[in-house]
PDB file of C-alpha atoms in Angstrom:
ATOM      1  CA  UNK A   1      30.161  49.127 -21.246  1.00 94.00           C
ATOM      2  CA  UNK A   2      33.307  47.683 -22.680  1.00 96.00           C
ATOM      3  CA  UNK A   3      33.421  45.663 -26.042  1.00 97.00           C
ATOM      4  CA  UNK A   4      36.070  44.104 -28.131  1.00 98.00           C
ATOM      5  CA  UNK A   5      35.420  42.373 -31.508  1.00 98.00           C
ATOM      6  CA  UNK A   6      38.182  41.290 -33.950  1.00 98.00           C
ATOM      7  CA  UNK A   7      38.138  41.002 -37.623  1.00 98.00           C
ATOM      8  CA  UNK A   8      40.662  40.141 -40.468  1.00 97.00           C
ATOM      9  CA  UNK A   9      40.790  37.980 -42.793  1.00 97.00           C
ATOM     10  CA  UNK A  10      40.345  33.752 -41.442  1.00 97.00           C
ATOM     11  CA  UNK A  11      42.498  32.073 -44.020  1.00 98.00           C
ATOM     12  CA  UNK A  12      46.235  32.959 -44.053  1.00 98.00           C
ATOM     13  CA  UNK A  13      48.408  31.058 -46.551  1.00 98.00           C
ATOM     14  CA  UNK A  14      51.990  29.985 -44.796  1.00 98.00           C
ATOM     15  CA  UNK A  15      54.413  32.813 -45.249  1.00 97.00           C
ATOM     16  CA  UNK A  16      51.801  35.298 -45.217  1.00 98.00           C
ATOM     17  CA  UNK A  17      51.332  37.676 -42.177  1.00 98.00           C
ATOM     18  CA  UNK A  18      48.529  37.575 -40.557  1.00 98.00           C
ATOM     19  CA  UNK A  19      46.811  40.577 -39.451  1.00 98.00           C
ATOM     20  CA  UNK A  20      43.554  41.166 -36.893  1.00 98.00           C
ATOM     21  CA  UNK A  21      42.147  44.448 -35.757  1.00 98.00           C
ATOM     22  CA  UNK A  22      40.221  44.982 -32.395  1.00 98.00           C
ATOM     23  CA  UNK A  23      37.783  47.442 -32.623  1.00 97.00           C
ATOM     24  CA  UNK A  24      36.861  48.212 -29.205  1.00 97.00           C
ATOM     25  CA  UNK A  25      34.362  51.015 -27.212  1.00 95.00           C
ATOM     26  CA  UNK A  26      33.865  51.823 -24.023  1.00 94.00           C
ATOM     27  CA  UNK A  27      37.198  53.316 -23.122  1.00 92.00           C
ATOM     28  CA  UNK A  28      40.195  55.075 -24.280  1.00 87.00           C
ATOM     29  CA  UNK A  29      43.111  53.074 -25.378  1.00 82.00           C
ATOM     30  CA  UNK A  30      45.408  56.598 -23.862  1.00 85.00           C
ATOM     31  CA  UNK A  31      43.925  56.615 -20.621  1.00 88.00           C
ATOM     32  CA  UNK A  32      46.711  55.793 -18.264  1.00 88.00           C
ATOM     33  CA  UNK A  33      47.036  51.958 -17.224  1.00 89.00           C
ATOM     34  CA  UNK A  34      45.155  50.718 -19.838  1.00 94.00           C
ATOM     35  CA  UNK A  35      46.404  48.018 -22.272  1.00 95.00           C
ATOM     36  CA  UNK A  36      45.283  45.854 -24.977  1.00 97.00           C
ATOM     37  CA  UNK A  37      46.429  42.431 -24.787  1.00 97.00           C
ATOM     38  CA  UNK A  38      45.986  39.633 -27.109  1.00 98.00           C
ATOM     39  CA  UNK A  39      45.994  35.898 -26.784  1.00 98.00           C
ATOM     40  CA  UNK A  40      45.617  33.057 -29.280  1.00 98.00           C
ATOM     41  CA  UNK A  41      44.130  29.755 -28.966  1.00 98.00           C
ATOM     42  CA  UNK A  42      45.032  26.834 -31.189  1.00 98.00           C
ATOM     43  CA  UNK A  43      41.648  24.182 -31.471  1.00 96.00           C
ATOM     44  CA  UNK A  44      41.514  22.288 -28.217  1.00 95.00           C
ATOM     45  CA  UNK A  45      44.735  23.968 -26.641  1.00 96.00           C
ATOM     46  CA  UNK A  46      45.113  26.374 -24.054  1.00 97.00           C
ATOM     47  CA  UNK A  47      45.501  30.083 -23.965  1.00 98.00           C
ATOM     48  CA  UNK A  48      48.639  31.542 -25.228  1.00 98.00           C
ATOM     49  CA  UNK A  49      49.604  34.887 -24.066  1.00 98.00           C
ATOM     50  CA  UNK A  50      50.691  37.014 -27.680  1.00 98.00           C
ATOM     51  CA  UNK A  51      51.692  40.682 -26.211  1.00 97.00           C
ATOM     52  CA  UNK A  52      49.961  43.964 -25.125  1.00 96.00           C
ATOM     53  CA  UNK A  53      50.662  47.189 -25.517  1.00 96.00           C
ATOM     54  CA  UNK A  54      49.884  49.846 -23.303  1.00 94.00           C
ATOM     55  CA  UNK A  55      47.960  53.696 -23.308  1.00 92.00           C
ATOM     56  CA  UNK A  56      51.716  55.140 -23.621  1.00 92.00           C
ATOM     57  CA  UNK A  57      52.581  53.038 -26.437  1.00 92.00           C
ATOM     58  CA  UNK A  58      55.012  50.920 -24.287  1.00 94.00           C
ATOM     59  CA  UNK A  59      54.893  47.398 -26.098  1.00 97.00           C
ATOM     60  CA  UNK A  60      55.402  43.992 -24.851  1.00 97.00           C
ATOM     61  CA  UNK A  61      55.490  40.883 -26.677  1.00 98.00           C
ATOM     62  CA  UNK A  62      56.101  36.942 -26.129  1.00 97.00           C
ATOM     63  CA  UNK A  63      59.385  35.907 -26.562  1.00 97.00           C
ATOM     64  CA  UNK A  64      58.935  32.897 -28.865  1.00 96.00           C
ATOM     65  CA  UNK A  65      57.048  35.395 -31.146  1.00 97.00           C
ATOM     66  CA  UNK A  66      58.890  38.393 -30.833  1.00 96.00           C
ATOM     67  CA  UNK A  67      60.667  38.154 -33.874  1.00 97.00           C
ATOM     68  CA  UNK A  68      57.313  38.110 -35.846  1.00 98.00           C
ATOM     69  CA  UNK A  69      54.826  40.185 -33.869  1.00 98.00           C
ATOM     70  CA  UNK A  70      54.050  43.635 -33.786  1.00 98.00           C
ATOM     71  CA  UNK A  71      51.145  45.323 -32.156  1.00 98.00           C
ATOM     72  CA  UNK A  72      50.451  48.912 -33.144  1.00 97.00           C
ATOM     73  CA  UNK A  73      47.869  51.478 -32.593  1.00 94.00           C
ATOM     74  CA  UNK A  74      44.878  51.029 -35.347  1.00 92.00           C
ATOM     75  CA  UNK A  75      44.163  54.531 -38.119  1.00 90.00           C
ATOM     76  CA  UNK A  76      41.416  54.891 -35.856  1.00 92.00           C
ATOM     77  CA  UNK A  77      41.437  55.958 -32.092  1.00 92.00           C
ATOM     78  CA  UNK A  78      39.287  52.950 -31.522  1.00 94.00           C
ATOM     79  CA  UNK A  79      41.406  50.289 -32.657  1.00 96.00           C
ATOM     80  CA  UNK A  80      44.470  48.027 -32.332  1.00 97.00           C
ATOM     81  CA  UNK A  81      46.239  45.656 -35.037  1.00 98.00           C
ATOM     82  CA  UNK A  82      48.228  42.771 -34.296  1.00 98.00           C
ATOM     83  CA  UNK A  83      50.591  41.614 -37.279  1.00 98.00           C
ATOM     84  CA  UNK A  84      52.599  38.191 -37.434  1.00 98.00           C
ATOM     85  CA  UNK A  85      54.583  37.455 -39.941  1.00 98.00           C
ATOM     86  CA  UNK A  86      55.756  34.612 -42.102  1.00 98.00           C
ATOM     87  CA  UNK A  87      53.000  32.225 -40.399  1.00 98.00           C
ATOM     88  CA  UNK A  88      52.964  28.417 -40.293  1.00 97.00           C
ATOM     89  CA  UNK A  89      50.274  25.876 -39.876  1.00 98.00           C
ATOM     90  CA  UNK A  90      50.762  25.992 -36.132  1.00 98.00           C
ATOM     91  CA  UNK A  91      49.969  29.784 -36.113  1.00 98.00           C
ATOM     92  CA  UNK A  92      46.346  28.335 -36.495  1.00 98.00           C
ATOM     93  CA  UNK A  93      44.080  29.402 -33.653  1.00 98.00           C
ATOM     94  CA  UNK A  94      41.509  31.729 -32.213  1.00 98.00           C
ATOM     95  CA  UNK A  95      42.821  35.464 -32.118  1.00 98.00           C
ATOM     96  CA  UNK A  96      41.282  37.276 -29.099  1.00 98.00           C
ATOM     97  CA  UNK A  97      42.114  40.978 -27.451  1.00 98.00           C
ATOM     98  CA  UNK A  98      41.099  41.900 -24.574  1.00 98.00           C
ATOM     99  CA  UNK A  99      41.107  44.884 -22.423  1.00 97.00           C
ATOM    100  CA  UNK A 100      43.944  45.099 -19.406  1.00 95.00           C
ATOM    101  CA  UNK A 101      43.663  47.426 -16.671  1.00 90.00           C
ATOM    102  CA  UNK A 102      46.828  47.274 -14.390  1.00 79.00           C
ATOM    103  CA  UNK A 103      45.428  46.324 -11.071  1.00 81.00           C
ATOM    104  CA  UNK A 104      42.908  43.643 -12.860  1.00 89.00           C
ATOM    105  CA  UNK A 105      44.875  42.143 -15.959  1.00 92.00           C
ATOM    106  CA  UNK A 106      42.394  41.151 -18.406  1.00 96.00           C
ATOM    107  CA  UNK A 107      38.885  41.431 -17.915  1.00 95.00           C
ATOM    108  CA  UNK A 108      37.093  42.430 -21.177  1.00 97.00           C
ATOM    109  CA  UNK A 109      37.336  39.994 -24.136  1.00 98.00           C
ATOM    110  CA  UNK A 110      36.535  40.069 -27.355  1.00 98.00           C
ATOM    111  CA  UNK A 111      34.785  36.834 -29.279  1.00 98.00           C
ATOM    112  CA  UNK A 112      37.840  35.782 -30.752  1.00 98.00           C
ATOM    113  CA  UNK A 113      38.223  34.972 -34.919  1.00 98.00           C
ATOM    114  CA  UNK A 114      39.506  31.790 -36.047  1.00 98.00           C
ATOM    115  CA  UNK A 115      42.247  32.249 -37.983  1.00 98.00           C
ATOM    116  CA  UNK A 116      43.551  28.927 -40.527  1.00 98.00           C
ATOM    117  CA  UNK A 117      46.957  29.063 -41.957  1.00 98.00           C
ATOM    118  CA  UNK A 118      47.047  26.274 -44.624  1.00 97.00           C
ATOM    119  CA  UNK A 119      47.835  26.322 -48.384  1.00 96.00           C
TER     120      UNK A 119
ATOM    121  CA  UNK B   1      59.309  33.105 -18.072  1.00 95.00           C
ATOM    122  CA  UNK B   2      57.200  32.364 -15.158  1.00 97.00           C
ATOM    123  CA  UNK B   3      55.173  28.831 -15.493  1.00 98.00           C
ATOM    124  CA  UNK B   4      51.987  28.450 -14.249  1.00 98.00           C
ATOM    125  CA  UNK B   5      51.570  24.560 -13.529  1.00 98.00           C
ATOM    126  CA  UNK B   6      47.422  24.220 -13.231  1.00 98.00           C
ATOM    127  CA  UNK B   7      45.893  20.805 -11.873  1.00 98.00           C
ATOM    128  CA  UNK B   8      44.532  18.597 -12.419  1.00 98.00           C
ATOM    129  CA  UNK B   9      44.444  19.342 -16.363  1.00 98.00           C
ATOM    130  CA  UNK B  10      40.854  17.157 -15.832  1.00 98.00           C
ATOM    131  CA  UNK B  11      38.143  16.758 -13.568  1.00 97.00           C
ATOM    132  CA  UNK B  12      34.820  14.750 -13.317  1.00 97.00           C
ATOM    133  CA  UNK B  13      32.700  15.455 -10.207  1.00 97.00           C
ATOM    134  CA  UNK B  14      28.584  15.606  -9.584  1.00 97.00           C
ATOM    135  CA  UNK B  15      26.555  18.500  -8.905  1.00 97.00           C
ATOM    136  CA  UNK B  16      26.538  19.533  -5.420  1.00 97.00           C
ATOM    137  CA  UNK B  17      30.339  18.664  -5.110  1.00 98.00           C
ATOM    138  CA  UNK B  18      32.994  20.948  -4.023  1.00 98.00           C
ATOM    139  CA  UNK B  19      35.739  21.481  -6.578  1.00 97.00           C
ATOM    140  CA  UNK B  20      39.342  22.727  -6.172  1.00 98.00           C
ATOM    141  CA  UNK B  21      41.922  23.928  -9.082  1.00 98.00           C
ATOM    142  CA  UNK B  22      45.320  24.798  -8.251  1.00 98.00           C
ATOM    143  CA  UNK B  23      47.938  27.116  -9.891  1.00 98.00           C
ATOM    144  CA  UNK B  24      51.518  27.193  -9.213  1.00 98.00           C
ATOM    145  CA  UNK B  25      53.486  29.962 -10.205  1.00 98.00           C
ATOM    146  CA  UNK B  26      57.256  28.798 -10.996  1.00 98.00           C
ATOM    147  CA  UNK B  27      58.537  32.440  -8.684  1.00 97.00           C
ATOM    148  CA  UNK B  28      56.389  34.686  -6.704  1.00 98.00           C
ATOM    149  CA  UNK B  29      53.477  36.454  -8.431  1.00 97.00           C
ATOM    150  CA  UNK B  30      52.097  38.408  -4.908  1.00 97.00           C
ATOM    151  CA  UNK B  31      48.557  37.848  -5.668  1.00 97.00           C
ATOM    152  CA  UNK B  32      48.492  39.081  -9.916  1.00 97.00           C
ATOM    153  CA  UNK B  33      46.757  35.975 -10.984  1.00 98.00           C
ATOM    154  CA  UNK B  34      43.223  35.810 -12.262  1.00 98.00           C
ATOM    155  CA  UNK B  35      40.980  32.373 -12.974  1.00 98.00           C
ATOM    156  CA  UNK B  36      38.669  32.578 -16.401  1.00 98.00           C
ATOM    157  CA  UNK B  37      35.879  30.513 -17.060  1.00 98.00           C
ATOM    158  CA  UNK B  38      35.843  29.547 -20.562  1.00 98.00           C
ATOM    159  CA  UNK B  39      32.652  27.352 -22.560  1.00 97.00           C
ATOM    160  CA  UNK B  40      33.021  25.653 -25.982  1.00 95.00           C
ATOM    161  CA  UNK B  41      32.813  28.009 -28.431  1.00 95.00           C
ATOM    162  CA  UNK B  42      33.158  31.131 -26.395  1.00 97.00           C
ATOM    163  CA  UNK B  43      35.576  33.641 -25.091  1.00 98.00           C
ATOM    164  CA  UNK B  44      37.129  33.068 -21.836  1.00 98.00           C
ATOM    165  CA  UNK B  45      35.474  35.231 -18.816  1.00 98.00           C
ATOM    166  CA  UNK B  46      37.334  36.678 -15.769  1.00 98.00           C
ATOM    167  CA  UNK B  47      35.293  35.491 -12.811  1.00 98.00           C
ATOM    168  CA  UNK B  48      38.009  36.178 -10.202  1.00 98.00           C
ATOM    169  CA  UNK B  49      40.594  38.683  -9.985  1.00 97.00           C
ATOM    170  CA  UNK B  50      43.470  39.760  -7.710  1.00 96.00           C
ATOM    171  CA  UNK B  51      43.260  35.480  -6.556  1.00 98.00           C
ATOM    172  CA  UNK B  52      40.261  36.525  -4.369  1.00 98.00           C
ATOM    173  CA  UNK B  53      38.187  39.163  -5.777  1.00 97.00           C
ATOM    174  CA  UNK B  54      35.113  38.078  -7.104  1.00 98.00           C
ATOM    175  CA  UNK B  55      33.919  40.067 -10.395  1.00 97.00           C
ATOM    176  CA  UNK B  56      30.477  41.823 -10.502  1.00 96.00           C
ATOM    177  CA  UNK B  57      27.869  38.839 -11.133  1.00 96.00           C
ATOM    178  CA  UNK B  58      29.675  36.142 -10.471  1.00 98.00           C
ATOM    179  CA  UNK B  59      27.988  33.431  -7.981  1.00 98.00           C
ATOM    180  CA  UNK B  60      29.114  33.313  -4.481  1.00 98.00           C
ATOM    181  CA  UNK B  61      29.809  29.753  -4.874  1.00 98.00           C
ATOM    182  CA  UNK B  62      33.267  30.451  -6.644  1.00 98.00           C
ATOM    183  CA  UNK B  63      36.219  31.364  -4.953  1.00 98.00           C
ATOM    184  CA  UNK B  64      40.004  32.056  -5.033  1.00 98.00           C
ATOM    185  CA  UNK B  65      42.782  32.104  -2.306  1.00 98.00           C
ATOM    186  CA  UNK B  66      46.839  32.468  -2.250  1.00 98.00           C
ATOM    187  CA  UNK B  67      49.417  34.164  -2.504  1.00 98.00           C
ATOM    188  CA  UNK B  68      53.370  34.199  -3.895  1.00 98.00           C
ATOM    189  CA  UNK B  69      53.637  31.258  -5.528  1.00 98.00           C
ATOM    190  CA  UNK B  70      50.791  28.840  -4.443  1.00 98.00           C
ATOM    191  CA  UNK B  71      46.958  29.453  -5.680  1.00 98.00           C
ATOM    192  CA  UNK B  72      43.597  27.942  -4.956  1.00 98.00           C
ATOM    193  CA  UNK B  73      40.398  28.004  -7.423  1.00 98.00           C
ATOM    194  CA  UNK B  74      37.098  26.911  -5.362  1.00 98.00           C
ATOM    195  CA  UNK B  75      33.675  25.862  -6.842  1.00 98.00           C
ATOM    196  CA  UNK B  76      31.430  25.186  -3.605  1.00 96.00           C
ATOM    197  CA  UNK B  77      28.187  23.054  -4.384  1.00 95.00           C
ATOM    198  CA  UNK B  78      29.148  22.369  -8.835  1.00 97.00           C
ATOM    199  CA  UNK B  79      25.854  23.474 -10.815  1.00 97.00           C
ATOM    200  CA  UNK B  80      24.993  22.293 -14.460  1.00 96.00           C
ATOM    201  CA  UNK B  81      26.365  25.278 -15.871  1.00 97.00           C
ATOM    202  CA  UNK B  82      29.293  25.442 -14.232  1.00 98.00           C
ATOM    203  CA  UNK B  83      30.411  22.745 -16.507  1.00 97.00           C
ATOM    204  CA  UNK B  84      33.398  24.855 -18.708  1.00 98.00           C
ATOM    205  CA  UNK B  85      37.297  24.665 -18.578  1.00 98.00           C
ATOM    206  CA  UNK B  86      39.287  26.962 -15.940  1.00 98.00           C
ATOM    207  CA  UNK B  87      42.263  28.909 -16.808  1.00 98.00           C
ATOM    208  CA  UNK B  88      45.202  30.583 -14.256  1.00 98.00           C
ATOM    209  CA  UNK B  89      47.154  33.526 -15.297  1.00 98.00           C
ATOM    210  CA  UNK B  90      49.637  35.579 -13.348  1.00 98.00           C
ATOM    211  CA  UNK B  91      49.853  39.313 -14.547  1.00 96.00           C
ATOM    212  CA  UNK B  92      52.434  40.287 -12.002  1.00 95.00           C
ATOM    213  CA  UNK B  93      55.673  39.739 -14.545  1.00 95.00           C
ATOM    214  CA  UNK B  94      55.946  40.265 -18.244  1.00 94.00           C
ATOM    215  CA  UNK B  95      55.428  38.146 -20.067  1.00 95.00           C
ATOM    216  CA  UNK B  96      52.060  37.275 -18.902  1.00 95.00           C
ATOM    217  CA  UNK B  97      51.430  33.485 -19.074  1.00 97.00           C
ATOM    218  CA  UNK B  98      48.558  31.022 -18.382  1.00 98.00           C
ATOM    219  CA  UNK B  99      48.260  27.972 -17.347  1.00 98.00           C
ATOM    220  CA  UNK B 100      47.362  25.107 -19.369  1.00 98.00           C
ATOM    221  CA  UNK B 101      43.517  24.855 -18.239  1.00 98.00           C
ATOM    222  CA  UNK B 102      41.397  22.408 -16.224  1.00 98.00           C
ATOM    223  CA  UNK B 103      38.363  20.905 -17.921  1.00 98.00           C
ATOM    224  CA  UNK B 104      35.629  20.123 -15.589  1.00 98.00           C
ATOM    225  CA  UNK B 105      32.699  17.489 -16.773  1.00 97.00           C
ATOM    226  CA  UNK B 106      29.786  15.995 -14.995  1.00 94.00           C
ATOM    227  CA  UNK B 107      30.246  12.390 -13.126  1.00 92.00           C
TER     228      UNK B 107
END
C-alpha cells in the first residue's frame, strides 16, 4: 500500500524558503519510472503543477518557479524535500506530493499541509 | 507549456443526471491525461487514468474518452457523493499542467 504524508513547518515569513518533506512507504523512490511529483494549491484555486523528480535523479521543475525550487532526495531513503525560496504571500497554499508512475502520472497523494506565508 | 482549458469551470445538475466535463489540451497529449476527484478539505483522487482507464474501486458510472487534443469526463446517473470538483491533467509533456477544475453542486 502506498502512502505519502508531508510535514514542515505551516507559517513561512516572506523571504523565507519554505521547505516540506514527503515521507512516503510502499515503494522505492530508485525503482525505475517512478517519480515524486508535487503540486500546490492556493485556498479556493486550482492545482498547480510544482516539479517531480524521478528514481534516476532526473529533475523537472515549473518554469515560473524554476528559479526558486529545488526538489532533492530526503537523508532518508524514504523521503523527498521540496525547497522554495524567497516566498511571497501568494506562495500560500496546500503542499501535496504524490507518487508518479510513468504510464499512470499521479495516482498516490499525500494529505497535503497548508502552508501561510505572511509576516 | 501545454494548456489544459476544462469546462464548464461550474456545474449544477440533480441526481440521476448525466454529467459531462471536457478538457482541451492546447497540442496533442495522445491519451496522458488523468481526471481527479477532489472534496473540500481533502486530497485530490485519480479516478481515471490513461483518459479511459478506470482505477481499482471506482464506480462504473464514471467515465473518460479522447484522444490528442480533445477529452471527455462522464458521470452517468450523479449520486450524492459524487458532489466534489474535477480536475484534467495531461502527463504526456513536461511540464505537467492541470486544468483549472470543474465544481459540480446539486440542483
Amino acid at each position: 500500500q502506498i502512502t505519502l504524508k508531508e510535514s514542515g513547518p505551516t507559517l513561512v515569513r516572506p523571504t523565507q524558503t519554505l521547505t516540506v518533506t514527503c515521507t512516503f512507504s510502499g515503494f522505492s523512490r530508485t525503482r525505475s519510472g517512478v517519480g515524486v511529483g508535487w503540486i500546490r494549491q492556493p485556498p479556493g484555486k486550482a492545482l498547480e503543477w510544482l516539479g517531480l523528480i524521478y528514481w534516476d535523479d532526473d529533475t523537472h521543475y515549473s518554469p515560473s518557479l524554476e528559479s526558486r525550487l529545488t526538489i532533492t532526495k530526503g537523508t532518508s531513503e524514504n523521503q523527498v524535500v521540496l525547497s522554495l525560496t524567497n516566498v511571497d504571500p501568494v506562495d500560500t497554499g496546500t503542499y501535496y506530493c504524490a507518487h508518479q508512475l510513468g504510464m499512470k502520472g499521479l495516482d498516490f497523494w499525500g494529505q497535503g499541509i497548508l502552508v501561510s506565508v505572511s509576516s | 507549456d501545454i494548456q489544459m482549458t476544462q469546462s464548464p469551470s461550474s456545474l449544477s445538475a440533480s441526481v440521476g443526471d448525466r454529467i459531462t466535463i471536457t478538457c482541451q489540451a492546447s497540442q496533442e497529449i495522445r491519451d496522458f491525461i488523468n481526471w481527479y476527484q477532489q472534496k473540500p478539505g481533502k486530497a485530490p483522487q485519480l479516478l481515471i487514468n490513461g483518459a479511459s482507464k478506470l482505477e481499482t474501486g471506482v464506480p462504473s458510472r464514471f467515465s473518460g474518452s479522447g484522444f490528442g487534443t480533445s477529452f471527455t469526463f462522464t458521470i452517468n446517473s450523479l449520486q450524492p457523493e459524487d458532489i466534489a470538483t474535477y480536475f484534467c491533467q495531461q502527463y504526456d509533456i513536461l511540464p505537467y499542467s492541470f486544468g483549472q477544475g470543474t465544481k459540480l453542486e446539486l440542483k
